[in-house]
Coordinates of C-alpha atoms and ligand atoms in Angstrom, one line a residue:
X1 CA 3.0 22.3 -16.1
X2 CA 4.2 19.6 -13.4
X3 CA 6.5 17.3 -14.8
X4 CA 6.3 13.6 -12.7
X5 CA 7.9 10.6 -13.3
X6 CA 5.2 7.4 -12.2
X7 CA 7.8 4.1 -12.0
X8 CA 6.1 0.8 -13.1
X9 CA 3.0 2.6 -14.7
X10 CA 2.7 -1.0 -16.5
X11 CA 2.4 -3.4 -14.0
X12 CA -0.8 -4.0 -11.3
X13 CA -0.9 -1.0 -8.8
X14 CA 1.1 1.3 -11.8
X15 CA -1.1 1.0 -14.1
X16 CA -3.9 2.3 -11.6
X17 CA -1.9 4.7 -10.9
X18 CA -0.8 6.2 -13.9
X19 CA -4.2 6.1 -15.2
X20 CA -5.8 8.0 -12.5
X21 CA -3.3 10.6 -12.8
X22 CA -3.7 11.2 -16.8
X23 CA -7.1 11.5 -16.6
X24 CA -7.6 13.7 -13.2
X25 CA -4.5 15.8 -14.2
X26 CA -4.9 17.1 -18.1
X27 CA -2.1 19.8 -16.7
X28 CA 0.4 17.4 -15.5
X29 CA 2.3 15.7 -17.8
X30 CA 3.1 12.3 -16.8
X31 CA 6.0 9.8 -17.5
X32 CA 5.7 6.5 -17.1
X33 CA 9.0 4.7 -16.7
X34 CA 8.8 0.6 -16.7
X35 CA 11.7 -1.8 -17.8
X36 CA 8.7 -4.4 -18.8
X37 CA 9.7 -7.5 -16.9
X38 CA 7.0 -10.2 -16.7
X39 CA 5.0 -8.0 -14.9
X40 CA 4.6 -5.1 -16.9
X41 CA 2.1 -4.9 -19.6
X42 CA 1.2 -2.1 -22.0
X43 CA -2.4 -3.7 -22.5
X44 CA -2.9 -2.6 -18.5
X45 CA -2.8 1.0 -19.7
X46 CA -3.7 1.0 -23.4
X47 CA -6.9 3.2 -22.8
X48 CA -4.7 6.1 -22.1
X49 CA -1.4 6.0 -24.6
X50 CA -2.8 8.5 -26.7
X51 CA -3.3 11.1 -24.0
X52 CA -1.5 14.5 -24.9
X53 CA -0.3 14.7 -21.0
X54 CA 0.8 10.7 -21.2
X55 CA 4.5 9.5 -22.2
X56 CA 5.7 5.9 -21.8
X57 CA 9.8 5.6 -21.6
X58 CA 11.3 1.5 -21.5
X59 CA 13.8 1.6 -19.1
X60 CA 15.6 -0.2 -16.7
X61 CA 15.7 1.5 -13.0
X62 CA 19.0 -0.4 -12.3
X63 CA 20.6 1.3 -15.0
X64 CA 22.5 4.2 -13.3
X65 CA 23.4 6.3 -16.2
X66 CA 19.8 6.0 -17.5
X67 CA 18.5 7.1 -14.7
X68 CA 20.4 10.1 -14.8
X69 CA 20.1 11.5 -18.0
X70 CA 16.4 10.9 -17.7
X71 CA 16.3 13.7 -14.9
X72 CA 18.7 16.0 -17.1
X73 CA 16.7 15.8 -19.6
X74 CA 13.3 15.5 -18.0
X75 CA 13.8 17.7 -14.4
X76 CA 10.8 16.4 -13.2
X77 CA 8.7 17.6 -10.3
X78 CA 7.8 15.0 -8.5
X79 CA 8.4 11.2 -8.5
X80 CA 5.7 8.3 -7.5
X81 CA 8.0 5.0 -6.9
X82 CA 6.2 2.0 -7.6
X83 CA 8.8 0.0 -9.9
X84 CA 9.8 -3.3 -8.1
X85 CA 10.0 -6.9 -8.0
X86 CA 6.9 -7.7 -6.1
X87 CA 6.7 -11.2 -5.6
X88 CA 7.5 -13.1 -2.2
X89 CA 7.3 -16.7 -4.3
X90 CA 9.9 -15.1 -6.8
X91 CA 12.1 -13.4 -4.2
X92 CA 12.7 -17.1 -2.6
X93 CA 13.8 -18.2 -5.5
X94 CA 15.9 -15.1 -7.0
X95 CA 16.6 -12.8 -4.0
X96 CA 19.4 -10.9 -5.7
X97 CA 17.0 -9.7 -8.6
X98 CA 15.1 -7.9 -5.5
X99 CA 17.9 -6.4 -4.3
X100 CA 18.9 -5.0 -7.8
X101 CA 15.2 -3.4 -8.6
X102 CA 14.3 -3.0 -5.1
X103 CA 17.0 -1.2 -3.5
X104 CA 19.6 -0.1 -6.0
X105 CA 16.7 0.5 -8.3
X106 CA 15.8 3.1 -5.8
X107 CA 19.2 4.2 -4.9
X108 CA 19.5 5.1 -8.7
X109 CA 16.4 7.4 -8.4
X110 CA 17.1 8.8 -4.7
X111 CA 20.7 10.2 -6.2
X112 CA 18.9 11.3 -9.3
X113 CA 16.3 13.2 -7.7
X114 CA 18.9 14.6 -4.6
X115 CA 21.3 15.5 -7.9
X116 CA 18.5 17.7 -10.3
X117 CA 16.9 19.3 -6.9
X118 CA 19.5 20.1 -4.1
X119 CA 20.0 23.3 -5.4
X120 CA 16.1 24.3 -4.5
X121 CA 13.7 21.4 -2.9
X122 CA 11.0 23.5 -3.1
X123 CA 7.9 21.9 -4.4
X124 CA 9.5 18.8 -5.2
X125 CA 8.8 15.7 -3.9
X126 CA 10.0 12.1 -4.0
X127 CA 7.2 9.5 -2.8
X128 CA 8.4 6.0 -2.3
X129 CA 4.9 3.3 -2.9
X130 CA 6.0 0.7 0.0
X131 CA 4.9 -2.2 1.6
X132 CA 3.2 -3.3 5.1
X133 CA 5.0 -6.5 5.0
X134 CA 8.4 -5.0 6.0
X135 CA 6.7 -4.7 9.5
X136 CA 7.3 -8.7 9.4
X137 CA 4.0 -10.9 11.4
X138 CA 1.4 -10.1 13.4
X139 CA 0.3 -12.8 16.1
X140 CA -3.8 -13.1 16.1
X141 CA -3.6 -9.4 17.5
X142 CA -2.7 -6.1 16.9
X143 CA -2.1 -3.9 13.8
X144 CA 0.5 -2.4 12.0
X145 CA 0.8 1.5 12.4
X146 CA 3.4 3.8 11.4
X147 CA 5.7 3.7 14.5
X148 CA 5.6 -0.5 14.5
X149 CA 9.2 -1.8 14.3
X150 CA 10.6 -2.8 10.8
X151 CA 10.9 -6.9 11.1
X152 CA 10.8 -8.6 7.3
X153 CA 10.8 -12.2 7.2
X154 CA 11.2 -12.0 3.1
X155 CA 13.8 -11.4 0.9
X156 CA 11.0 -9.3 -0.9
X157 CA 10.3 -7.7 2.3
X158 CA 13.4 -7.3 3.3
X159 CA 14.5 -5.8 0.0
X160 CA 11.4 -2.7 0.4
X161 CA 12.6 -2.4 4.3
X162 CA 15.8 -1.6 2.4
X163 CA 14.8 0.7 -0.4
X164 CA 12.5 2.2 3.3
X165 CA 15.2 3.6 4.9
X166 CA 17.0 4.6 2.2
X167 CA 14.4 7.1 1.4
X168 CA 14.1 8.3 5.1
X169 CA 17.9 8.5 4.7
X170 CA 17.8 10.5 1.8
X171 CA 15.1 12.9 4.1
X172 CA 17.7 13.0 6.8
X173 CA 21.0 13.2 5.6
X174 CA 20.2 15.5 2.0
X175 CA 16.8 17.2 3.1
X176 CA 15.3 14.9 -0.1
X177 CA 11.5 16.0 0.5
X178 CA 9.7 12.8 0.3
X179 CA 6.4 11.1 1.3
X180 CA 6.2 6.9 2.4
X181 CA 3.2 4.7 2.0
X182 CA 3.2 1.1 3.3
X183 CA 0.0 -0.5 1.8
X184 CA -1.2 -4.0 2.4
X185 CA -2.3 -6.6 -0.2
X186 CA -4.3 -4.8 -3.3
X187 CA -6.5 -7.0 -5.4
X188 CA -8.4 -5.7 -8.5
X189 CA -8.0 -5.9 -12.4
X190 CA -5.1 -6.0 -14.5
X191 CA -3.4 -8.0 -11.1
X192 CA -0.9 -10.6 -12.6
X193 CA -2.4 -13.9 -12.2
X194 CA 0.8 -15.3 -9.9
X195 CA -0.9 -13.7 -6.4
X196 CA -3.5 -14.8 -4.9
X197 CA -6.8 -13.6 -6.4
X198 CA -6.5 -13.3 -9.7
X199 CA -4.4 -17.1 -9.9
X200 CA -7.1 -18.3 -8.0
X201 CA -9.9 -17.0 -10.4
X202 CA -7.8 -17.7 -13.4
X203 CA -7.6 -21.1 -12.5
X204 CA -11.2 -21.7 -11.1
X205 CA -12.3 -20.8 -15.0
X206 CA -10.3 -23.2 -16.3
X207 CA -10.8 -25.9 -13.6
X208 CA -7.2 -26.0 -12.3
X209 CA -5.9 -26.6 -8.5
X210 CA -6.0 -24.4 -6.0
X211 CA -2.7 -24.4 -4.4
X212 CA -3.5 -23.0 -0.8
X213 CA -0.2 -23.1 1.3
X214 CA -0.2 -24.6 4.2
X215 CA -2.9 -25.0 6.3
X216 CA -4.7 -22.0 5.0
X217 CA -5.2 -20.2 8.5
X218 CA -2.7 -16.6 7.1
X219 CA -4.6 -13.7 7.1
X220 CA -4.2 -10.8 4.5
X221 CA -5.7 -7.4 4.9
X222 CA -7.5 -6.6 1.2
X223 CA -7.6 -3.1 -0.8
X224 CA -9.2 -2.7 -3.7
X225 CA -6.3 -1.1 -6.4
X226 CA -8.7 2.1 -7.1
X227 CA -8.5 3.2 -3.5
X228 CA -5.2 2.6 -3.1
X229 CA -4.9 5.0 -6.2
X230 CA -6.5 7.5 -4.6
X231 CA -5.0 7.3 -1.3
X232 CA -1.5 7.9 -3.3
X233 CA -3.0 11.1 -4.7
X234 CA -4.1 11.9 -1.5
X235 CA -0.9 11.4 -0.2
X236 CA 1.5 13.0 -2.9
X237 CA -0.5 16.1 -2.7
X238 CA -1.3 16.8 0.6
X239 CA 0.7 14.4 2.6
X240 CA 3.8 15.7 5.3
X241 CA 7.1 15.9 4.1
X242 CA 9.5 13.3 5.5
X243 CA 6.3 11.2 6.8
X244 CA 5.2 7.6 6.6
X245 CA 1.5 6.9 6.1
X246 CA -0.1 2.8 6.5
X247 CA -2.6 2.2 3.9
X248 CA -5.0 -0.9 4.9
X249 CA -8.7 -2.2 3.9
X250 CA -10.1 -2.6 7.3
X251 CA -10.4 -5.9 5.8
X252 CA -9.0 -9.2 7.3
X253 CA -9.7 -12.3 5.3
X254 CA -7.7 -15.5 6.7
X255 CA -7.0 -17.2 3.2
X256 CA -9.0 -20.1 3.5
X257 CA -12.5 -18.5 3.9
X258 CA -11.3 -16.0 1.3
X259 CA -10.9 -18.4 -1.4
X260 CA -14.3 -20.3 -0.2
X261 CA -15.9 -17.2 -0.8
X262 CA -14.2 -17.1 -4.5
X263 CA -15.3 -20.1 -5.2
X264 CA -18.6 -19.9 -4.2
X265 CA -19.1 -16.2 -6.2
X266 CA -17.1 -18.2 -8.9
X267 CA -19.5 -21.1 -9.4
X268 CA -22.5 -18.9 -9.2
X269 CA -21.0 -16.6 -11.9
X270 CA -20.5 -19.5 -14.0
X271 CA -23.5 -21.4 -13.7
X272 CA -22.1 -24.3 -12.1
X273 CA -23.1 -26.6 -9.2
X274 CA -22.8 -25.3 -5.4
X275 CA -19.7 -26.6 -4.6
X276 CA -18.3 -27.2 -7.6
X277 CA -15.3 -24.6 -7.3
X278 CA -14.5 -26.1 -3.6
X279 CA -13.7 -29.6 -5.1
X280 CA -9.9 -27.8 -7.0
X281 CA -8.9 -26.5 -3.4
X282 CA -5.4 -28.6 -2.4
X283 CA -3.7 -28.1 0.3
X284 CA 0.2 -27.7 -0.7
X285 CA 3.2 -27.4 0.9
X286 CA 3.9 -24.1 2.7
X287 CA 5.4 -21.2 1.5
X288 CA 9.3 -20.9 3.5
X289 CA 9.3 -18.0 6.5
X290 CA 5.5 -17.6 5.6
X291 CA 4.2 -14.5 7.7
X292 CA 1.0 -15.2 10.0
X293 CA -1.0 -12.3 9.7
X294 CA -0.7 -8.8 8.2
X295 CA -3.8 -6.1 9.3
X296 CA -3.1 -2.2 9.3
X297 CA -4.3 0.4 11.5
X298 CA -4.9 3.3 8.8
X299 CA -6.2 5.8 11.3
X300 CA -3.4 8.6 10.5
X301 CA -4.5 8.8 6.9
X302 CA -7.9 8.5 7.8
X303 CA -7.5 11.5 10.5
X304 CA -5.2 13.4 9.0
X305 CA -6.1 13.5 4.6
X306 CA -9.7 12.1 5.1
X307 CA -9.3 9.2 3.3
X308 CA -10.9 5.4 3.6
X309 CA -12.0 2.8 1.4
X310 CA -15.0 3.6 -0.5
X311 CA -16.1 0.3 -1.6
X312 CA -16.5 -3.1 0.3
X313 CA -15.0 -6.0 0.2
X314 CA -17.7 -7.4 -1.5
X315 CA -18.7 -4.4 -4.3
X316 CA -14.9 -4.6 -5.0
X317 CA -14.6 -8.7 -5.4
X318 CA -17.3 -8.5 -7.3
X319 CA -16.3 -6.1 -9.8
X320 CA -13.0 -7.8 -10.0
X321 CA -14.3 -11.1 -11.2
X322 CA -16.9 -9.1 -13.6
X323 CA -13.8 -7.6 -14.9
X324 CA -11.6 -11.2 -15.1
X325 CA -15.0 -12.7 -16.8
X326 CA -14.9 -9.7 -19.4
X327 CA -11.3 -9.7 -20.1
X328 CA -10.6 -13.1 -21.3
X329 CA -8.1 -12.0 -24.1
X330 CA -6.3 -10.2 -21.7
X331 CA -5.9 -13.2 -19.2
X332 CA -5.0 -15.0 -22.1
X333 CA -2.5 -13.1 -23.5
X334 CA -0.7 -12.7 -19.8
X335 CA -1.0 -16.7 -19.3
X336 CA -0.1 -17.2 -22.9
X337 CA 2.9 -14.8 -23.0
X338 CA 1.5 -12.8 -26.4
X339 CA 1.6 -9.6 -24.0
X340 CA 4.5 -8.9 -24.4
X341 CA 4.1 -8.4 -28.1
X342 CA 2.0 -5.3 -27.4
X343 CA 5.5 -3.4 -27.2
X344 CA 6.7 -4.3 -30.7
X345 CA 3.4 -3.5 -32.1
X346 CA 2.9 -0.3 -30.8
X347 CA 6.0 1.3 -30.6
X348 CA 8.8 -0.4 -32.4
Ligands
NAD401 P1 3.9 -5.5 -10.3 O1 4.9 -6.6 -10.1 O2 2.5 -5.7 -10.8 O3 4.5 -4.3 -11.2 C1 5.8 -3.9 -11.1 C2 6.2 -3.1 -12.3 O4 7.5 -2.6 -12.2 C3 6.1 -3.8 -13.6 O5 5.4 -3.1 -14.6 C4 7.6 -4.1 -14.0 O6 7.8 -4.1 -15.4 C5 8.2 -2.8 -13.4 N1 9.6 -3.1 -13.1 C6 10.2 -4.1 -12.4 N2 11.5 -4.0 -12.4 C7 11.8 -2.8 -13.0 C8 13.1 -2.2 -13.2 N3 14.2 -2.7 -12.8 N4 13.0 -1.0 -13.9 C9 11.8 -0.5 -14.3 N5 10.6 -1.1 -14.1 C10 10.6 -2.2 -13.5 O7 3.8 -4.8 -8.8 P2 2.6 -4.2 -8.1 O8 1.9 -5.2 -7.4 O9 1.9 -3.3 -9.0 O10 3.4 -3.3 -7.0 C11 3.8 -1.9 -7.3 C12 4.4 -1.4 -6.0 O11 3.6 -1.4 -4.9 C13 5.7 -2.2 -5.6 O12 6.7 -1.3 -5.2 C14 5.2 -3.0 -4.4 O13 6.2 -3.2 -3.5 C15 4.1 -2.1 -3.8 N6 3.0 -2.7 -3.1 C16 2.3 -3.7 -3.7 C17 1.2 -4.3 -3.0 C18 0.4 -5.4 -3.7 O14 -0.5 -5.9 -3.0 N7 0.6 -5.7 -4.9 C19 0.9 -3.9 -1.8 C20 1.7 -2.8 -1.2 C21 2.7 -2.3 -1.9
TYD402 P1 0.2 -13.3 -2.4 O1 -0.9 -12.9 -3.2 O2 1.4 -13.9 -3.0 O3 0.6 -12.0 -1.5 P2 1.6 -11.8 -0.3 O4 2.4 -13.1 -0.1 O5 2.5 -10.7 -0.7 O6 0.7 -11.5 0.9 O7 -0.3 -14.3 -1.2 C1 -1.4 -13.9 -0.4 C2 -1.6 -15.1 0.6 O8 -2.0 -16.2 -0.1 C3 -0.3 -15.5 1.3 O9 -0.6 -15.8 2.7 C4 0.2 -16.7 0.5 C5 -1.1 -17.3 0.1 N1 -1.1 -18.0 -1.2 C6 -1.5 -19.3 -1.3 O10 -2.0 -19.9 -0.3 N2 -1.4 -20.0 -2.5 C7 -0.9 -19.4 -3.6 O11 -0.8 -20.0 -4.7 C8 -0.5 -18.0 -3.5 C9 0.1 -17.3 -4.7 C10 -0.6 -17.4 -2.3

């Protein structure tokens, strides 16, 4: 039985993640490891805590000695990093919180892996979930691909560039066998309404502001969660050692006519005038060292593991508003704070 470690199975992408892996892999047994900050919410993963092959540990990836004993104890076989601070609006206002999660986080879990495995590497594997924003801003051409020079403009950017090389550093210097993904902007449920999307459709339900930053002309490259799920099977199991692979939705919205469309799916959805959605747009003031444009060329994974999106833009919106229309407790619980009872409850 494979022993793998999933960091931040409770927040947005995690929780995807960990899912996909309990149920597709009854032989693996899978940790989950999640500090629960605001982000992280047991209720995202609640359909599978029972699982034989599923085991949730509260921990703190910053905490060194933690980390350590967890691979004594544990030896696992492979790793899937996704714990982090994810937030460019919070990493403006807190950078040294990135730095801690982001790149010591991972420090902690590069030594711990390099420690349990150097004396046999074989059929290990550390993968490191990243970000296309380390590759900084686009201009209105071009795309991202795996060779494109690391440029963040963000502290939360710069913080995964960080934690980036680390990992190829690791690869270099120790022979750590590890895989890289740099994915661009997800959307899809259980997505913490404080990005885009889901604040947007949170806030069209309850007939709040739409705070679009500036002038509304940044473009974002959207993935529906599921397939980036996949992808990061894809790529743990049959990706190179010591290679990076972009992860991108073909799918460039500029933010503006994305949250026109919103609002438009938004007031049909809930029976309400044409229109009526447009009316809480507001212009606001922009967000500091905002990057232009982010679009990825995702050939190399397309070429080389055979994987694309397989739904569009529009099948995965629309299931991600059905599924914010249907999971009003859970909204409320996240807006309201109560989430983070679900701990207590269930395993205090
Ligand atoms: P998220 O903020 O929804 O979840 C992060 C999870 O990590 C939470 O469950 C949180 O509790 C946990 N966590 C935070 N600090 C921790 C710590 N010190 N120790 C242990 N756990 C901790 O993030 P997300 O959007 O799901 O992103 C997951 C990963 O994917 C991140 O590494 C992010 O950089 C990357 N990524 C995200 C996107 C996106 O669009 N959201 C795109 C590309 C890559
Ligand atoms: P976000 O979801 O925060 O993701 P990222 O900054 O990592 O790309 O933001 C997506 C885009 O939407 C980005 O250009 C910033 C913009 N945005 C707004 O205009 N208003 C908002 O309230 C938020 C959260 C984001």
């Amino acid at each position: 039985m494979k022993k793998i470690l999933i960091t931040g199975g409770a927040g947005f992408i995690g929780s995807h993640v960990v899912r996909h892996f309990v149920n597709k892999y009854p032989d693996y047994q899978i940790f989950n490891l999640d500090a629960l900050t605001y982000a992280g919410n047991l209720e995202n993963i609640k359909d599978i805590e029972s699982k034989s092959n599923y085991t949730f540990v509260k921990g703190d990836i910053v905490d060194e000695v933690f980390i350590n004993e967890l691979f004594v104890t544990h030896n696992f076989d492979g790793v899937l990093h996704l714990a982090a601070e994810s937030h460019v609006d919070r990493s403006i206002e807190d950078p040294l919180a990135f730095v801690k999660t982001n790149v010591i986080g991972t420090m902690n879990l590069l030594n711990a892996a390099k420690n349990q495995w150097k004396a046999n590497f074989g059929g290990k594997r550390f993968y490191h979930i990243s970000t296309d924003e380390v590759y900084g801003s686009l201009g209105a051409e071009g795309l991202f691909t795996e060779t494109t020079p690391y440029d963040p403009n963000s502290p939360y950017s710069a913080s995964k560039a960080s934690s980036d090389h680390f990992v190829r550093a690791y690869g270099e210097t120790y022979g750590l066998p590890y895989v890289l993904t740099n994915c661009s902007n997800n959307y899809g449920s259980y997505h913490f309404p404080e990005k885009l999307i889901p604040l947007f459709i949170n806030n069209i339900i309850n007939n709040k502001p739409l705070p679009v930053y500036g002038d509304g002309n940044y473009t974002r490259d959207w993935l529906f969660v599921e397939d980036h799920a996949i992808a990061i099977d894809l790529v743990f199991h049959q990706g190179k050692n010591h290679e990076t692979y972009n992860i991108g939705g073909f799918n460039e919205w500029k933010n503006i006519d994305l949250v026109r469309l919103l609002c438009k799916i938004m007031d049909q959805k809930l029976e309400r005038e044409p229109g009526t959605s447009q009316n809480l747009i507001t212009y606001v003031k922009d967000r500091p060292g905002h990057d232009l444009r982010y679009a990825i060329d995702a050939s190399k994974i397309n070429k080389e593991l055979g994987w694309k999106p397989s739904v569009t833009f529009e099948q995965g919106l629309e299931k991600t508003i059905n599924w914010y229309l249907n999971n009003g407790e859970w909204l409320q619980n996240v807006t309201s704070g109560s989430y983070k009872e679900y701990y207590e409850k269930q395993y205090s």
